[in-house]
Tab-separated table of N, CA and C in Angstrom:
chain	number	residue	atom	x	y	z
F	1	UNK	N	2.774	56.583	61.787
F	1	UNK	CA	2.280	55.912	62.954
F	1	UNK	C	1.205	56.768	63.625
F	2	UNK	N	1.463	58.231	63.855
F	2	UNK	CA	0.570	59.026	64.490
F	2	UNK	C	-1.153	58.653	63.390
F	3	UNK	N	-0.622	58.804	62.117
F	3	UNK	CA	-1.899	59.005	61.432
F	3	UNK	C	-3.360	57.349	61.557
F	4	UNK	N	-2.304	56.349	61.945
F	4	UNK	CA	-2.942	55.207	62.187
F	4	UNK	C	-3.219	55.010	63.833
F	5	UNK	N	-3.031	56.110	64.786
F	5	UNK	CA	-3.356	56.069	66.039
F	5	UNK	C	-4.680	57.049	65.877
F	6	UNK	N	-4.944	57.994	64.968
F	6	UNK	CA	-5.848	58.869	65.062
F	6	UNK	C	-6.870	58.078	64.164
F	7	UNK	N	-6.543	56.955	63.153
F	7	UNK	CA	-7.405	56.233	62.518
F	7	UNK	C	-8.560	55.426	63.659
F	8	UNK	N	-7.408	54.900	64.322
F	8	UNK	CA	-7.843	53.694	65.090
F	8	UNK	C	-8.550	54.308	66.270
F	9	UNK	N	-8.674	55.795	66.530
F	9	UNK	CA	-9.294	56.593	67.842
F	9	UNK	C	-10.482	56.734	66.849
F	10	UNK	N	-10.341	57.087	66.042
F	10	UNK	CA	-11.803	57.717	64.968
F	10	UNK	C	-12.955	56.390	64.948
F	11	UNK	N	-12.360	55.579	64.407
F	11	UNK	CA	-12.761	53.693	64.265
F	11	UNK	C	-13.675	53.476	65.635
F	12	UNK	N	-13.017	53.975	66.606
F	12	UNK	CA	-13.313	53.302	68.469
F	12	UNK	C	-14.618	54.024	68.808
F	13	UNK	N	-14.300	55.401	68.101
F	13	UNK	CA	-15.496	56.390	68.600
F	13	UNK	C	-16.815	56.103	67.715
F	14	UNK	N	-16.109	55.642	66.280
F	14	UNK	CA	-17.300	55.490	65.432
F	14	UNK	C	-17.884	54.585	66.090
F	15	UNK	N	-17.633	53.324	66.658
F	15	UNK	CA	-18.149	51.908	66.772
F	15	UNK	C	-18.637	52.244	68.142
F	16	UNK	N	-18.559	52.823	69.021
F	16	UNK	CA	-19.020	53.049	70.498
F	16	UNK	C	-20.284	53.765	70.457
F	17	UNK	N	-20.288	54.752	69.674
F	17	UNK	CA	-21.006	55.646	69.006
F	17	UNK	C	-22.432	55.214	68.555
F	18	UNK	N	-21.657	53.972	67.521
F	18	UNK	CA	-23.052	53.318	66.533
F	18	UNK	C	-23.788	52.610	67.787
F	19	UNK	N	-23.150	51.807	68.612
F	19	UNK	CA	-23.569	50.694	69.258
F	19	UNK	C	-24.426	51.522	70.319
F	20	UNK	N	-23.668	53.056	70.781
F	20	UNK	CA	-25.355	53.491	71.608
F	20	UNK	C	-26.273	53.738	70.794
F	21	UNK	N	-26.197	53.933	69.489
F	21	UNK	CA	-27.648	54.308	69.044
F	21	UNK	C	-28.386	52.883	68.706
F	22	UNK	N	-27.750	51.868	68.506
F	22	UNK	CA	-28.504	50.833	68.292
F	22	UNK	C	-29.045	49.955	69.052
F	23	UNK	N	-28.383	50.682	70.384
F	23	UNK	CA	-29.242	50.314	72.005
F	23	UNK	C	-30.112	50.847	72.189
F	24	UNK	N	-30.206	52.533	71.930
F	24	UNK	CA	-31.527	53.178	72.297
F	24	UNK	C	-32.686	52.767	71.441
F	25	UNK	N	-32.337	52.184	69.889
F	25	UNK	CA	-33.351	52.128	69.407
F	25	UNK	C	-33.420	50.986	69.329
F	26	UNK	N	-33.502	49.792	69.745
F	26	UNK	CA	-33.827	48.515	70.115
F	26	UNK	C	-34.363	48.432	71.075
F	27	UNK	N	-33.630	48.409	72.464
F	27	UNK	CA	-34.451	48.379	73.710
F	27	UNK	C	-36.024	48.736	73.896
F	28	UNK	N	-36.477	47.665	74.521
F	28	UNK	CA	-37.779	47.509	74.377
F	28	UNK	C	-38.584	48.560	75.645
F	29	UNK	N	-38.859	48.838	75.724
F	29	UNK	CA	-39.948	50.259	76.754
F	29	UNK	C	-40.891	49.779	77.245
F	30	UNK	N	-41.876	49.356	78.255
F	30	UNK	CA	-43.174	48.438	78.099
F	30	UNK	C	-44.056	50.072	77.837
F	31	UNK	N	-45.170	49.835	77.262
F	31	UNK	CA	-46.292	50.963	77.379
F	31	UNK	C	-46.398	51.560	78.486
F	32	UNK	N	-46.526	52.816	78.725
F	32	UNK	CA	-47.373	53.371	79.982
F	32	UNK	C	-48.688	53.031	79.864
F	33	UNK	N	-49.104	52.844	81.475
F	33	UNK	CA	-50.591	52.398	81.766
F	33	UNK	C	-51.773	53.668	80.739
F	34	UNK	N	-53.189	52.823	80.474
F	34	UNK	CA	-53.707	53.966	80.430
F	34	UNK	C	-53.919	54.984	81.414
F	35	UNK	N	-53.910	54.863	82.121
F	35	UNK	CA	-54.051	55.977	83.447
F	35	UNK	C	-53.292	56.497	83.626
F	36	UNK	N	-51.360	56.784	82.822
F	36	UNK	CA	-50.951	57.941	83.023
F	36	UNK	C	-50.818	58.961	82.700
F	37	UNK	N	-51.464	58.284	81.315
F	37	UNK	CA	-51.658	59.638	80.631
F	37	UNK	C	-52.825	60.883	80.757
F	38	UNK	N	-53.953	60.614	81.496
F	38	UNK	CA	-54.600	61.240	81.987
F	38	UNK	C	-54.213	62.274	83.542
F	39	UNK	N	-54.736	63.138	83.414
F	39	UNK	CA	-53.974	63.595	84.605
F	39	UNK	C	-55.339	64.167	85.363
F	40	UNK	N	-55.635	63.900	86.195
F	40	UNK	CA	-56.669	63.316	87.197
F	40	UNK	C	-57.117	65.195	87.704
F	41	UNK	N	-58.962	65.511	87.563
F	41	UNK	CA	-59.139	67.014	87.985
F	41	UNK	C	-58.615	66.859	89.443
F	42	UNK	N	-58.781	68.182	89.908
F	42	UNK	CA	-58.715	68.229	91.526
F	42	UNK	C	-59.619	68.375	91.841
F	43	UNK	N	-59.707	67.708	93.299
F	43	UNK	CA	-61.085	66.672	93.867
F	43	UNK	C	-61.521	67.409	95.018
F	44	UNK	N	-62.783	67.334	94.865
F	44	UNK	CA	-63.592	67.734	96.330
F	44	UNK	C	-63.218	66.841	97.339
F	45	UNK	N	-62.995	67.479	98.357
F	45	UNK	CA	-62.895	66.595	99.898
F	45	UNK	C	-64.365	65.562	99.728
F	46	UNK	N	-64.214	64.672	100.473
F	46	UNK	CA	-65.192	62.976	100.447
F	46	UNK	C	-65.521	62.764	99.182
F	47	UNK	N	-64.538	62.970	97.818
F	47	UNK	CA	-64.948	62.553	96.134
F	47	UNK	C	-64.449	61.115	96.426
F	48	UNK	N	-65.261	60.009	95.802
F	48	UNK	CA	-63.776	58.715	95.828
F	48	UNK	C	-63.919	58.642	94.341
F	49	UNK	N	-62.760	58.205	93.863
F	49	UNK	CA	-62.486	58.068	92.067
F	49	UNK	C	-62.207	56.772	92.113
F	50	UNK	N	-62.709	56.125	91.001
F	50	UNK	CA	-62.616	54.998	90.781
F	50	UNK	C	-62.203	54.592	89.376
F	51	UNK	N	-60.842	53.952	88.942
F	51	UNK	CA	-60.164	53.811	87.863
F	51	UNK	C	-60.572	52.435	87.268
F	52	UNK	N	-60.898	52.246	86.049
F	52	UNK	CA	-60.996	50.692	85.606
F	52	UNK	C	-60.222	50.663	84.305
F	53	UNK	N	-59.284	49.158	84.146
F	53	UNK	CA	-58.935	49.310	82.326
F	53	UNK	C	-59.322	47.717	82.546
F	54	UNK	N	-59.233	47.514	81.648
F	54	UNK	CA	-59.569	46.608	80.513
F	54	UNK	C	-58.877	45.873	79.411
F	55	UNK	N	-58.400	44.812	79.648
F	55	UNK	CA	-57.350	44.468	78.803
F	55	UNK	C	-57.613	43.626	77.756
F	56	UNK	N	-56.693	43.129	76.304
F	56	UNK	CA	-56.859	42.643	75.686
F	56	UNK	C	-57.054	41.131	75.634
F	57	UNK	N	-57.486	40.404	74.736
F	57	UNK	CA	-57.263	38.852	75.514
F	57	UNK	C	-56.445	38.540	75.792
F	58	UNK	N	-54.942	38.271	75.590
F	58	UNK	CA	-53.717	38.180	75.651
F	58	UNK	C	-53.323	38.925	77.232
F	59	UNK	N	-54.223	39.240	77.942
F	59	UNK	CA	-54.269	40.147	79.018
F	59	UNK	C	-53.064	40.912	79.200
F	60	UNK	N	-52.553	41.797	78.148
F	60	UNK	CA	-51.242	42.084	78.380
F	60	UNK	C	-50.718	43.633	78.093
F	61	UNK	N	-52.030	44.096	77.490
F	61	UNK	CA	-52.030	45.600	77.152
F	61	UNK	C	-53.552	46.146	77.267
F	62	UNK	N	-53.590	47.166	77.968
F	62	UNK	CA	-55.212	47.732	78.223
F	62	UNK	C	-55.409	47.665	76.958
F	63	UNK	N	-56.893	47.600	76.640
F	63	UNK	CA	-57.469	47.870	75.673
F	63	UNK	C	-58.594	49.051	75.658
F	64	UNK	N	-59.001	49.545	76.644
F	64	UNK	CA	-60.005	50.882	77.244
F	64	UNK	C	-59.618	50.746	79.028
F	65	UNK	N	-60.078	51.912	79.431
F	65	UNK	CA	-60.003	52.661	80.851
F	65	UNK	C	-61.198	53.772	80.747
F	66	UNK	N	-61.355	53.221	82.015
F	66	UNK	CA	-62.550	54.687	82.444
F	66	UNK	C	-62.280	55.015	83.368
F	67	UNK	N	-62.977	56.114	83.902
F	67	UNK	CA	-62.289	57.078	85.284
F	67	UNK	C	-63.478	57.509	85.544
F	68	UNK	N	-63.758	57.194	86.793
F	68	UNK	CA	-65.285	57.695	87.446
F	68	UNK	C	-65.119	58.234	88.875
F	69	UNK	N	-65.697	59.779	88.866
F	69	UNK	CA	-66.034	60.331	90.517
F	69	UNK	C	-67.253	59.977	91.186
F	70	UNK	N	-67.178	59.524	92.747
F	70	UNK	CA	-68.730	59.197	92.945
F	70	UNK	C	-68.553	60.715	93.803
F	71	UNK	N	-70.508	60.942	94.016
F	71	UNK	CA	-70.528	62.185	94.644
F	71	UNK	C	-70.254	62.188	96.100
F	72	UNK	N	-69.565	63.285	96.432
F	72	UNK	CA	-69.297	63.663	97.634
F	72	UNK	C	-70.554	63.135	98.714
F	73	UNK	N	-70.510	62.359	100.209
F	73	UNK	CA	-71.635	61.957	100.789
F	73	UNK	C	-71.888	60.523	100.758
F	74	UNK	N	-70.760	59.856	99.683
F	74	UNK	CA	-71.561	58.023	99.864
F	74	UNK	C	-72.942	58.303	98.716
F	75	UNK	N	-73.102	58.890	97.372
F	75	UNK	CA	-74.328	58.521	96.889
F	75	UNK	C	-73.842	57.310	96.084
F	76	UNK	N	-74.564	57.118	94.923
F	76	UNK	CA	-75.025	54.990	94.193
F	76	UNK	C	-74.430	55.581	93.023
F	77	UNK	N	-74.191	56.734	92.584
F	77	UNK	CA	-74.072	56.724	91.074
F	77	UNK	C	-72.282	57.470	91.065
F	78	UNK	N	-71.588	56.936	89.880
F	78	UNK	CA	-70.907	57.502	89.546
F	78	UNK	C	-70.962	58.368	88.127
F	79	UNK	N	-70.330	59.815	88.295
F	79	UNK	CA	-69.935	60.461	86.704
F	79	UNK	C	-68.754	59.948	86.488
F	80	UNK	N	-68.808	59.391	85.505
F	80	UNK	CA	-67.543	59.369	84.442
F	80	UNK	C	-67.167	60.653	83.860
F	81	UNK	N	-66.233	60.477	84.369
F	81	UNK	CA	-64.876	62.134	83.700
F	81	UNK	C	-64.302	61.448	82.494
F	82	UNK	N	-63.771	60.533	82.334
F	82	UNK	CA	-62.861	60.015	80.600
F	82	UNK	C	-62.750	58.577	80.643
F	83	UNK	N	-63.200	58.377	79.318
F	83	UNK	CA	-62.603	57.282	78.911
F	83	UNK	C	-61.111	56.951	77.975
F	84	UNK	N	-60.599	56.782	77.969
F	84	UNK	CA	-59.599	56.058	76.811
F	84	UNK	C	-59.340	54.889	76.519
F	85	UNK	N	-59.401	54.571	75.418
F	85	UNK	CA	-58.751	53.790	74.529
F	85	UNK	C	-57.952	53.576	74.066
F	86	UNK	N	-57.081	52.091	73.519
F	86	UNK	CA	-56.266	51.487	73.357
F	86	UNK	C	-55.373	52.211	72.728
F	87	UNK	N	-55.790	52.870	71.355
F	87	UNK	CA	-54.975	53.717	70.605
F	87	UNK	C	-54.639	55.210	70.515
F	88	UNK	N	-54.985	55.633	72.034
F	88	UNK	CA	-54.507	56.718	73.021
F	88	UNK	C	-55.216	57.573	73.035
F	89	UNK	N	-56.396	57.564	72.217
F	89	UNK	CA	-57.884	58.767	71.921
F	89	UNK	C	-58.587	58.800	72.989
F	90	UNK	N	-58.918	59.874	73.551
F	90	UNK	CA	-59.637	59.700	74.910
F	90	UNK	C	-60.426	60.516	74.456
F	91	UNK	N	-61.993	60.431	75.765
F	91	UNK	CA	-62.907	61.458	75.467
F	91	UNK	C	-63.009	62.102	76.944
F	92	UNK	N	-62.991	63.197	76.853
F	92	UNK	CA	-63.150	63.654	78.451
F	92	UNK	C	-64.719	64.218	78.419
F	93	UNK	N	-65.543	64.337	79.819
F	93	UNK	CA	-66.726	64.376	79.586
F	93	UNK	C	-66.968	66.109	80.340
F	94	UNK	N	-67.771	66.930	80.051
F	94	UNK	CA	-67.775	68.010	80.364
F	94	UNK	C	-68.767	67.819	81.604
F	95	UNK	N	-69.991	67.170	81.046
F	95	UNK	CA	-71.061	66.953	81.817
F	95	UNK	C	-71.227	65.142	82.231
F	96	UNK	N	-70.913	65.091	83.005
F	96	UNK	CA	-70.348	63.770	83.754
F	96	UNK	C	-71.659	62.836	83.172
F	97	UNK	N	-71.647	61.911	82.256
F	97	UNK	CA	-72.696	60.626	82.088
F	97	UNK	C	-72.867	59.691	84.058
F	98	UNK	N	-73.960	60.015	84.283
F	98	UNK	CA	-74.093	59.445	85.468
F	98	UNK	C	-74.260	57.495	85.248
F	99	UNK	N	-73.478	56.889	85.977
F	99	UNK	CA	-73.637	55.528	85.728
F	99	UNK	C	-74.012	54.973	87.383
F	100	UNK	N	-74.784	53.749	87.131
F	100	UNK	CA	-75.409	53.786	87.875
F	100	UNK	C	-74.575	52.522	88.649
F	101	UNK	N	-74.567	52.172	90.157
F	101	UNK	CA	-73.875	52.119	91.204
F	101	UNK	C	-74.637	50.907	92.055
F	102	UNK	N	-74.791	49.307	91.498
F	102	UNK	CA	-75.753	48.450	92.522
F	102	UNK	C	-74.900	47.436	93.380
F	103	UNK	N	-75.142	46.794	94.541
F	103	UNK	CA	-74.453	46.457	95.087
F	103	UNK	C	-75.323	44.650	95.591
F	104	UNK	N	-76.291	44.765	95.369
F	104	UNK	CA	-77.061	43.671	95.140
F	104	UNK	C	-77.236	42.452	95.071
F	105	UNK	N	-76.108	42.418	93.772
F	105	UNK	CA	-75.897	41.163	93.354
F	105	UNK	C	-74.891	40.553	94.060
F	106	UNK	N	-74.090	39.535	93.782
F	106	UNK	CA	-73.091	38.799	94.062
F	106	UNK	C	-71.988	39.983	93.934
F	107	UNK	N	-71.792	40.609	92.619
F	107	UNK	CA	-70.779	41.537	92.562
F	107	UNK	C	-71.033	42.643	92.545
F	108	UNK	N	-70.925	43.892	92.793
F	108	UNK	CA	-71.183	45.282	92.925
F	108	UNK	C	-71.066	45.289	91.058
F	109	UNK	N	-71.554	46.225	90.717
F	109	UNK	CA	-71.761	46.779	89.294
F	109	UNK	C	-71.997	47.788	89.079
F	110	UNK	N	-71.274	48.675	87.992
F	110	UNK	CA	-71.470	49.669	87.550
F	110	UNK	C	-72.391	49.777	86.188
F	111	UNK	N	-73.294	50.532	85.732
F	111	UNK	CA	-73.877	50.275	84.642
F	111	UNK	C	-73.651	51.740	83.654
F	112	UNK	N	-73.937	51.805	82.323
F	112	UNK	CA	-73.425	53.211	81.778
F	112	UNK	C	-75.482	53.389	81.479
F	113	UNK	N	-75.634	55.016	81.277
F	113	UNK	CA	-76.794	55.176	80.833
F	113	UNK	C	-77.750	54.779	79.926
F	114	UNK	N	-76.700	54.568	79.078
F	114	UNK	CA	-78.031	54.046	78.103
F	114	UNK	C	-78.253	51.952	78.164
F	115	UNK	N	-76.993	51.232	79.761
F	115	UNK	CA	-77.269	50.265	79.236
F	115	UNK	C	-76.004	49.386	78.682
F	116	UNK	N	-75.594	49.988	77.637
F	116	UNK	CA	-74.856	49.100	77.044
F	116	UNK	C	-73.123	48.596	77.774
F	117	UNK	N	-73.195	49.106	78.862
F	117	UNK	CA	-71.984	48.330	79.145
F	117	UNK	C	-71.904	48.391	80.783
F	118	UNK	N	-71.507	46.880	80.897
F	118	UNK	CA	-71.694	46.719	82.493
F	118	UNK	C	-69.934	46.223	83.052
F	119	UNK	N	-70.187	46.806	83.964
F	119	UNK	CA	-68.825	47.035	84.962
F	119	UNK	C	-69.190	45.718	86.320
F	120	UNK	N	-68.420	44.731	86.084
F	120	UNK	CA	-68.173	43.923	87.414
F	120	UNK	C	-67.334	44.108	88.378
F	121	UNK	N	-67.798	44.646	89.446
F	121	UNK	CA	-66.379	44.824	90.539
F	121	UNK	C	-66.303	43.345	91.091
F	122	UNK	N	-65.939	42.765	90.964
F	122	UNK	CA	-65.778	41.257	92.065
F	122	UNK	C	-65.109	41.734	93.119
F	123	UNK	N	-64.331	42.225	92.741
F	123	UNK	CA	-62.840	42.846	94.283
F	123	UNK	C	-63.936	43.704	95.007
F	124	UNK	N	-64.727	44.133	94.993
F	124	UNK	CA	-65.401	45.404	95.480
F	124	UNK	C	-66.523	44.719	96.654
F	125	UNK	N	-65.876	43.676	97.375
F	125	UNK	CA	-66.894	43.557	98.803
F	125	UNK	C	-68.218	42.757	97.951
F	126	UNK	N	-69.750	43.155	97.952
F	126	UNK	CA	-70.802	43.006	97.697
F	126	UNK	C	-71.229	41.892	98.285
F	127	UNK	N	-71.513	40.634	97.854
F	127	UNK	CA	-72.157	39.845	99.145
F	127	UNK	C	-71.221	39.233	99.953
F	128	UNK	N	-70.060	38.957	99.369
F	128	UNK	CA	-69.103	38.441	100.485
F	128	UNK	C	-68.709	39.384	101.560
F	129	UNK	N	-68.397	40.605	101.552
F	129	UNK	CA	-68.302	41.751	102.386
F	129	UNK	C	-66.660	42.019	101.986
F	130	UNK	N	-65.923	41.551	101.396
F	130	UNK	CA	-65.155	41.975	101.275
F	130	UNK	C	-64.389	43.209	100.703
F	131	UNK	N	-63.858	44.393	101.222
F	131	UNK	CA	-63.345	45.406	100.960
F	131	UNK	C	-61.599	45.315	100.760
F	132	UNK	N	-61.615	45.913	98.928
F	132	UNK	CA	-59.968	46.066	98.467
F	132	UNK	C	-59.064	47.105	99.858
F	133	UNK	N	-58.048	46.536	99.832
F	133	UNK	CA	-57.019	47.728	100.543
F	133	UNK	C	-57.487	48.698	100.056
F	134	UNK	N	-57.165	49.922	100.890
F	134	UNK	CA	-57.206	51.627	100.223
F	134	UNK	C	-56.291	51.773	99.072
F	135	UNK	N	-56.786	51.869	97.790
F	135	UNK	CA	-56.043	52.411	96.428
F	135	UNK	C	-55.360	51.059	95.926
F	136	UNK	N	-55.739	50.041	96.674
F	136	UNK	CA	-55.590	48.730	95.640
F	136	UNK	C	-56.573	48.540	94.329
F	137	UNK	N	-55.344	47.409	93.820
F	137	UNK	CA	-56.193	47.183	92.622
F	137	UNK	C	-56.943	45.842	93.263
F	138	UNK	N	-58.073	45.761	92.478
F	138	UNK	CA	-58.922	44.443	92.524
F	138	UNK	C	-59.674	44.339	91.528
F	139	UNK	N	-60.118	42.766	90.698
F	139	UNK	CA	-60.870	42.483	89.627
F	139	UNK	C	-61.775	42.867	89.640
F	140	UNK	N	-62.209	42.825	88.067
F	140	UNK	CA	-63.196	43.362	87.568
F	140	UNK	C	-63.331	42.848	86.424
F	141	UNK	N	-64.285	42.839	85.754
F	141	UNK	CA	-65.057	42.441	84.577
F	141	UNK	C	-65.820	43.756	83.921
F	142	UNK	N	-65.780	43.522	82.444
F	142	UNK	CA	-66.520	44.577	81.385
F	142	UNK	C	-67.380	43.666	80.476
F	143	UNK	N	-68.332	44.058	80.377
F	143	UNK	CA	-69.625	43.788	80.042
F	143	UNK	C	-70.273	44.216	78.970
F	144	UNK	N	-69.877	44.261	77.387
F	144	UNK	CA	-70.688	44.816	76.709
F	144	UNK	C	-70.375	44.189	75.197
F	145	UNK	N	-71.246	44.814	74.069
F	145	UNK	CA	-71.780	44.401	72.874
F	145	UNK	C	-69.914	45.191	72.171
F	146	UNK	N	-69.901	46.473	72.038
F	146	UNK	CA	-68.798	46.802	71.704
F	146	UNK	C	-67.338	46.293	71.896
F	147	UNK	N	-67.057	46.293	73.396
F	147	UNK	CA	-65.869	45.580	73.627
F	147	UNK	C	-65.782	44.240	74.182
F	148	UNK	N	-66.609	43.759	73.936
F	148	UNK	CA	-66.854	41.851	74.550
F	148	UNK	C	-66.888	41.816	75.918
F	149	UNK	N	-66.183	40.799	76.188
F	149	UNK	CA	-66.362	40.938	77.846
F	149	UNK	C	-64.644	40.653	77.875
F	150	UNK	N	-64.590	41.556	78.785
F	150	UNK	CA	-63.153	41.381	79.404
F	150	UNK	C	-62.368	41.450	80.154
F	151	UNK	N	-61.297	40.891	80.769
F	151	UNK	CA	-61.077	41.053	82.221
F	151	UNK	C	-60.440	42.461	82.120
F	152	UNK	N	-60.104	42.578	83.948
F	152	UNK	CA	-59.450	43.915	83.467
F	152	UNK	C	-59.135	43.922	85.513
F	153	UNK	N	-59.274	45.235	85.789
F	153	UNK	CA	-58.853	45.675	87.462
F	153	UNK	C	-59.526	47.101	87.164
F	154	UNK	N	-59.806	47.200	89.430
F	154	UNK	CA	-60.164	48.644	89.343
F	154	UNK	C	-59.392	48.735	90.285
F	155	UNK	N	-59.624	50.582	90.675
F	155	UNK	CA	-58.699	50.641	91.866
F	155	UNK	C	-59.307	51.709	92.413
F	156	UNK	N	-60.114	51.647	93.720
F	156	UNK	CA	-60.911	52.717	94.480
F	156	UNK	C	-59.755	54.047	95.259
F	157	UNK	N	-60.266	55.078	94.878
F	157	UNK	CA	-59.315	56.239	96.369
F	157	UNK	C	-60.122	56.997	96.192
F	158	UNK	N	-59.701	57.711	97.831
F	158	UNK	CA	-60.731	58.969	98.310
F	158	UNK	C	-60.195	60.048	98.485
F	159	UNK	N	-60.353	60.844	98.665
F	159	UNK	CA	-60.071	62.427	99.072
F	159	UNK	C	-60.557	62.718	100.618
């Protein structure tokens, strides 16, 4: 009798046992954002950073993120510090690509140097006057030959 009480304890532990591992490895995780994996320089007092991703059509997983400082003072242009991409490769920039900063149009826009890819802030005020909460997100649009056009969000903060 003892030897079929130590069966049936062995049996309980095996099966309790299996069933956490076949929880941990099932359970579904959602992705971390691109933006956490970056871990943001430390900022000059009046820097504002400005985060954008970009999602897939399925709008349901970034597909690229960029990360841009504007200069201390309110100037038009932002450096981009990193981009990343979907499949977690990032490029960090040593010497900041200056992108350029218009407010003009209907939507504020960011442009990259050589051109090829344009940044729509819609959330970002421009002729309507409207300004996002502090460190909200608000739409945006991406603009280019490489990654199509696609929706996505930015999210302005300051120092």
């Amino acid at each position: 009798m003892r030897t079929r009480t130590v069966a049936g304890l062995g049996a309980g532990l095996t099966a309790i046992a299996l069933g956490s591992l076949i929880f941990a490895i099932t359970r579904e995780v959602p992705p971390p954002p691109i933006e956490a994996a970056a871990a943001p320089a430390p900022r000059p007092r009046g820097e504002t950073r400005l985060y954008c991703e970009f999602y897939n059509f399925a709008g349901r997983t970034p597909k690229v993120g960029f990360y841009f400082a504007s200069p201390a003072g309110g100037g038009t242009a932002y450096g981009q510090l990193f981009q990343r991409e979907a499949d977690g490769s990032q490029t960090l920039f040593d010497e900041r690509p200056t992108w350029t900063y218009a407010r003009d149009g209907e939507a504020p826009t960011l442009r990259s140097p050589d051109g090829a890819i344009q940044i729509n802030l819609y959330g970002d005020g421009g002729a309507n006057g409207r300004q996002p909460d502090a460190g909200g997100w608000f739409e945006a649009g991406l603009r280019s030959i490489q990654y199509l056009n696609l929706d996505g969000q930015c999210r302005r903060t300051e120092s």
